[in-house]
Amino acid sequence: MFPGIPMLNYDVVVIGGGPAGMAAAARAKELGLNVLLLDENDYLGGILPQCIHPGFGLHYFREELTGPEFAARLAKRLVELGVEYRTAARVMEIRNYSDLEKVVIFTSPSGAYQAWAKAVIYAAGARERHAFEIGIVGDRVAGVYTAGEAQTLMDIYGVLPGKEIVIVGSGDVGLIMARRFALEGAKVKAVIELMPYPGGLARNVMILRDFDIPLYLSHKVVEVRGKGRVERVKVVKVDENLNEIPGSEFWIEADALIISAGLVPSVKKLTAIGVEIDPSTGGPVVNDRLETSVPGVFAAGNALLINDLVDYVAEQGELAAEGAKEFIENGGIESRKWIRVEKGENVRLLAPHRLSGERDVYLYLRVARPMEDVELRIPEVGKRVKLSLATPAEMLRVKLKAEEIRDAEKLTVEVVRE
Amino acid sequence: MKTKVAIIGAGISGASIARVLSRYENLEVHLIEKAPDVGWGVSKANTALIHGGYDDDPERYPMRAKLCIRGNRLWHQWVKELEIPHIWNGALIVATKDDDFDELEKLLERGRKNGVPEMRLVDREELFHLEPNLTPEAIGALWVPIVGQIGPIPAVIAITENAVANGVKTHLETEVTGIKVENGEVKGVETNNGFIEADIVINAAGLYADRIARMAGIDYFEIHPRKGEYWLFDEGLPGPRRVLFPTPTPISKGIVVTTEVSGHLMIGPNAQDLPPEEKEDLSTTREGLEEVWEGAKKLWPQLPPRSKVIRTFAGLRPEPTGGDFIIKAEEEVGGFINVAGIRSPGLTSAPAIAHEVAGIIERDLGVKLVEKEKWNPYRKEISHLFMMSPEGVNEAVKRNPSYGKVVCRCNNVSEGDVLEAIERMKFIGVKTPSVDSVKFRTKATTGTCQGSFCRPKIVMLLAREYGVEPWKVTLKGRGSEIGVGDVKALLRGDA
Ligand SMILES: Cc1cc2nc3c(=O)[nH]c(=O)nc-3n(C[C@H](O)[C@H](O)[C@H](O)COP(=O)(O)OP(=O)(O)OC[C@H]3O[C@@H](n4cnc5c(N)ncnc54)[C@H](O)[C@@H]3O)c2cc1C
Ligand SMILES: Cc1cc2nc3c(=O)[nH]c(=O)nc-3n(C[C@H](O)[C@H](O)[C@H](O)COP(=O)(O)OP(=O)(O)OC[C@H]3O[C@@H](n4cnc5c(N)ncnc54)[C@H](O)[C@@H]3O)c2cc1C
């Protein structure tokens, strides 16, 4: 198909060497598949090597690890299993040659290749929203970084991006970066949060108290000014409808503005082959094998939906590998029917979207508003799960057993007061 | 003996002049620029159109009217010789009310007078054939097929590289602070890097051309900035195939909707006059951006959602007293040539401005220009991974494996591309490593993620190739350093 470039053959090609991709590749190999794992970075691990704080792996390894430790464990497993992987290998294009054959074109320091596979697992992670996307105006100066970029600069390359910091967003990533800066002796002048409640887990919100960092809820950063570097940022208060309150503006002097305003699944290579996207997750629509709308193309990790726990990411990788195995063996993922899963009251997003009812499945979902003492309900099958707290910051994961849902036509998931 | 020429300002005007003058055996050409790299003044932020030359009234603005159409014709040749990114996609000036046709008729008439070929009015049916997603309010348009778009900074870079290859000397990060005039003749320019001797001084200083002129004692004009703001959207969103203008009003050509050379939908600019001293105010404003949004919607109702915006930016037009380009040898000061007030359509006119200046040197300053036996009109663009076929990549990695390694994932820029860019930066004398210098040569950092993945990698490559510490690499020159030190600098107390 691409004369002149070397052709490789596999059962599965896994795109992305973060925790989702590594777990997928390892599981695929365990299941006896011939697998190739590709990542564009010089190292495996995705964003984990830059997350030098603890908080990873409690479910998956039953031990609290740092990001690099978590990545190293998965990498060790890959090596022990003899999984073939390539780093500095960027997938340029996926081609859906037929329902049963895919071609993955990648480039690397040893050249471009066409890797043919029966199934593809897409685990390319996410990108961060940046300053322009959230409507910040003013000067285009140095010192405006996304949290991940600042983290890469500090923890991969040893560069300190600034010493007087304002952080946009109080999600876990923003809070962890606040601590990271404080630990390096920088002054974190404020964390600015648009919503009336913090976006991160309670234990991470504690960081602000520990380091005496002011949190401005119901505020947003609207403007950055400076000559070469950031000099000051303009903050404004918003009302309950998120509209700006005139006259409430004030300036904070700072030399860096860190944007931690959420992640967006990286799906361009999927949309290019016509994979259906769920606007609420930003990732693909998938069935309970994590197969997308294009047969034989699976998705896992942050490319599927934004996860806060790496453990779930790895779990999704394994699930996708199991799906690939089934796909290859049966020439497709079979189901007598697909049960649609729909968002009900207070559910902002969820995946998977279609269930066979023939196997147990984990549902991953996020609520729209924080609420205490709630119940997750699926009225069609009379399912109820009590939850002491549900916040948008924390992804909920519920197990549905095949026998519980088998007879349903559709499931509506809601999170409501008891 | 050679005649020494000092050109102040390496924008599109100064660079083009340098290229045209590099053709002559008996000139020694110095191109002087205060910024760390070329093309970072007015030439950096504009609509990037090669205009059709139909809207400048030859009675009121004779220079603009004459040079715009000539410039357009020359660009058709220059983009090929210099491998500058471009597209000749034509423009539609859209009418939405019956009265608009009076204005379009006037433009057609004026275009004919200015010598613009192949313009004509199109009716509603043909209009929607040319541009199906235009506002349903559209009732007809003026169709100008010679209009095109280029990469403006890539153009300045290409022209400068070619000029340097033909013997021009650049002086970057060199700010002209005075002009030495003796007995009514220029002798050279004072700079922060010492005195540069010159027999001819050409003032192509963009927004600061009034200040430079005053250094030579010429003060009959003033330049004030007129701000224009833009929105740029992510790739892959449907935009027009042609450049779309509204029917102009007496004050403005109006807000353009276009798909720029790299394939991104772009809207802008508005026009806001700033006081003369605010020549550095390139900040975007919410009011300005809203005005652009509303204006663009009138032509292109299906603007993408705001979440698809990847960048907003502003540019400053150098508006001169009188409104026309001021291009002439000043009689009171021998050897001093003004190329001032180069407002829109200055980008379009630049090659013609350059030839005009060569003419002035010969005609008004009496320097007989002698052509070089060997002058190289060509310049090769650097490699771009995004333009290579897979086989091409395999050829390139044989030369250097770094061509297979992607640095910028949004735009498929390889490490090899970046290294070539750095080589070219050094070739024209860029001394301070900056991410923007790499960005304008490779397109890295300009995609969907706006550099959050690749900027650190580029910083490390610049640090290595320039032999500086990574935190001292800049975004866009001194004062815009990427960091404040290594991660332990604050704890040690040395940042
Ligand atoms: C600051 C921060 C703090 C965090 N803290 C915690 C925590 O305390 N606990 C926790 O459990 N989780 C935490 N997380 C979340 C967790 O790290 C992520 O959920 C997880 O890493 C996502 O894994 P992934 O494999 O889906 O994606 P990634 O780790 O992003 O990996 C995707 C990989 O795919 C590669 N790739 C993309 N496109 C291509 C292509 N075309 N070709 C080749 N390769 C490609 C990328 O380069 C990348 O290496 C944190 C995240 C951040 C940013
Ligand atoms: C919003 C906007 C939209 C536009 N759209 C278009 C368009 O679509 N088509 C078109 O044809 N034109 C357009 N223009 C006009 C066009 O951009 C300008 O006419 C052109 O770029 C001017 O180039 P220049 O070289 O004269 O000035 P500049 O690019 O500003 O170059 C002057 C240089 O001089 C340097 N300098 C200044 N003072 C000193 C000093 N003391 N010492 C050393 N160096 C100095 C500056 O740093 C600068 O690099 C637009 C302009 C704007 C602002």
Coordinates of C-alpha atoms and ligand atoms in Angstrom, one line a residue, chain B residues 8-14 32-35 37 39-51 174-177 204-208 212 215 226-230 269-270 315-318 325 339 342-349, ligand 2:
Chain B
I8 CA 17.3 50.4 9.2
G9 CA 14.7 47.7 9.9
A10 CA 14.5 44.1 8.8
G11 CA 10.8 43.9 8.2
I12 CA 9.3 43.0 4.8
S13 CA 10.3 46.4 3.5
G14 CA 13.9 46.4 4.7
I32 CA 20.2 46.7 10.7
E33 CA 17.5 45.4 13.1
K34 CA 16.9 45.9 16.8
A35 CA 15.0 42.7 17.3
D37 CA 15.5 38.1 14.4
G39 CA 10.3 40.1 10.6
W40 CA 9.3 40.7 14.2
G41 CA 7.9 44.2 13.7
V42 CA 4.7 45.1 11.9
S43 CA 5.5 42.3 9.4
K44 CA 4.8 39.7 12.1
A45 CA 1.1 40.2 12.7
N46 CA -1.1 41.0 9.8
T47 CA -3.7 39.5 7.5
A48 CA -1.0 38.1 5.2
L49 CA -2.8 39.0 2.0
I50 CA -1.3 39.8 -1.3
H51 CA -3.9 42.4 -2.1
T174 CA 21.4 46.4 16.8
E175 CA 19.3 49.5 17.6
V176 CA 19.9 52.7 15.7
T177 CA 20.1 55.5 18.2
A204 CA 12.5 51.2 6.8
A205 CA 11.8 51.2 10.5
G206 CA 8.0 50.5 10.4
L207 CA 6.2 52.0 13.4
Y208 CA 9.4 53.9 14.3
I212 CA 14.4 57.6 12.8
M215 CA 17.2 61.6 14.0
R226 CA -3.7 51.4 14.4
K227 CA -4.4 48.1 16.1
G228 CA -6.0 45.1 14.4
E229 CA -7.0 42.0 16.3
Y230 CA -7.5 38.4 15.1
P269 CA -8.8 42.6 11.8
N270 CA -10.7 45.4 13.3
G315 CA -0.9 43.8 15.0
L316 CA -0.2 47.5 14.7
R317 CA -0.4 49.3 11.3
P318 CA 2.0 52.2 11.0
F325 CA 3.5 55.6 1.7
V339 CA 10.5 54.2 3.3
I342 CA 4.3 51.5 5.1
R343 CA 0.8 50.6 6.3
S344 CA -1.4 48.2 4.5
P345 CA -0.9 47.1 1.7
G346 CA 2.8 47.2 2.6
L347 CA 3.3 43.5 2.6
T348 CA 1.9 43.3 -0.9
S349 CA 3.9 46.3 -2.1
Ligands
LIG2 C1 -3.4 44.4 11.4 C2 -2.6 44.5 10.1 C3 -3.1 43.9 8.9 C4 -2.4 44.1 7.7 N1 -2.8 43.3 6.7 C5 -2.0 43.4 5.5 C6 -2.3 42.6 4.4 O1 -3.2 41.8 4.5 N2 -1.6 42.8 3.2 C7 -0.7 43.7 3.2 O2 -0.1 43.9 2.1 N3 -0.3 44.4 4.2 C8 -0.9 44.3 5.4 N4 -0.5 45.0 6.5 C9 0.6 45.9 6.4 C10 1.9 45.2 6.5 O3 1.9 44.3 7.5 C11 3.0 46.3 6.7 O4 2.8 47.3 5.7 C12 4.4 45.8 6.6 O5 4.6 44.6 7.4 C13 5.4 46.8 7.0 O6 6.7 46.3 6.9 P1 7.9 47.1 7.3 O7 9.1 46.3 6.9 O8 7.8 48.5 6.7 O9 7.8 47.3 8.9 P2 8.2 46.4 10.0 O10 7.9 45.0 9.7 O11 7.7 46.9 11.3 O12 9.8 46.5 10.0 C14 10.5 47.5 10.6 C15 11.6 47.0 11.5 O13 12.4 48.1 11.9 C16 12.9 47.7 13.2 N5 13.3 49.0 13.9 C17 12.5 50.0 14.3 N6 13.2 50.9 14.9 C18 14.5 50.5 14.8 C19 15.7 51.1 15.3 N7 15.8 52.2 15.9 N8 16.9 50.4 15.0 C20 16.8 49.2 14.4 N9 15.7 48.6 13.9 C21 14.6 49.3 14.2 C22 11.7 47.1 13.8 O14 12.1 46.2 14.9 C23 11.1 46.3 12.7 O15 11.5 44.9 12.6 C24 -1.2 44.9 7.7 C25 -0.8 45.4 8.9 C26 -1.4 45.2 10.1 C27 -0.9 45.8 11.3

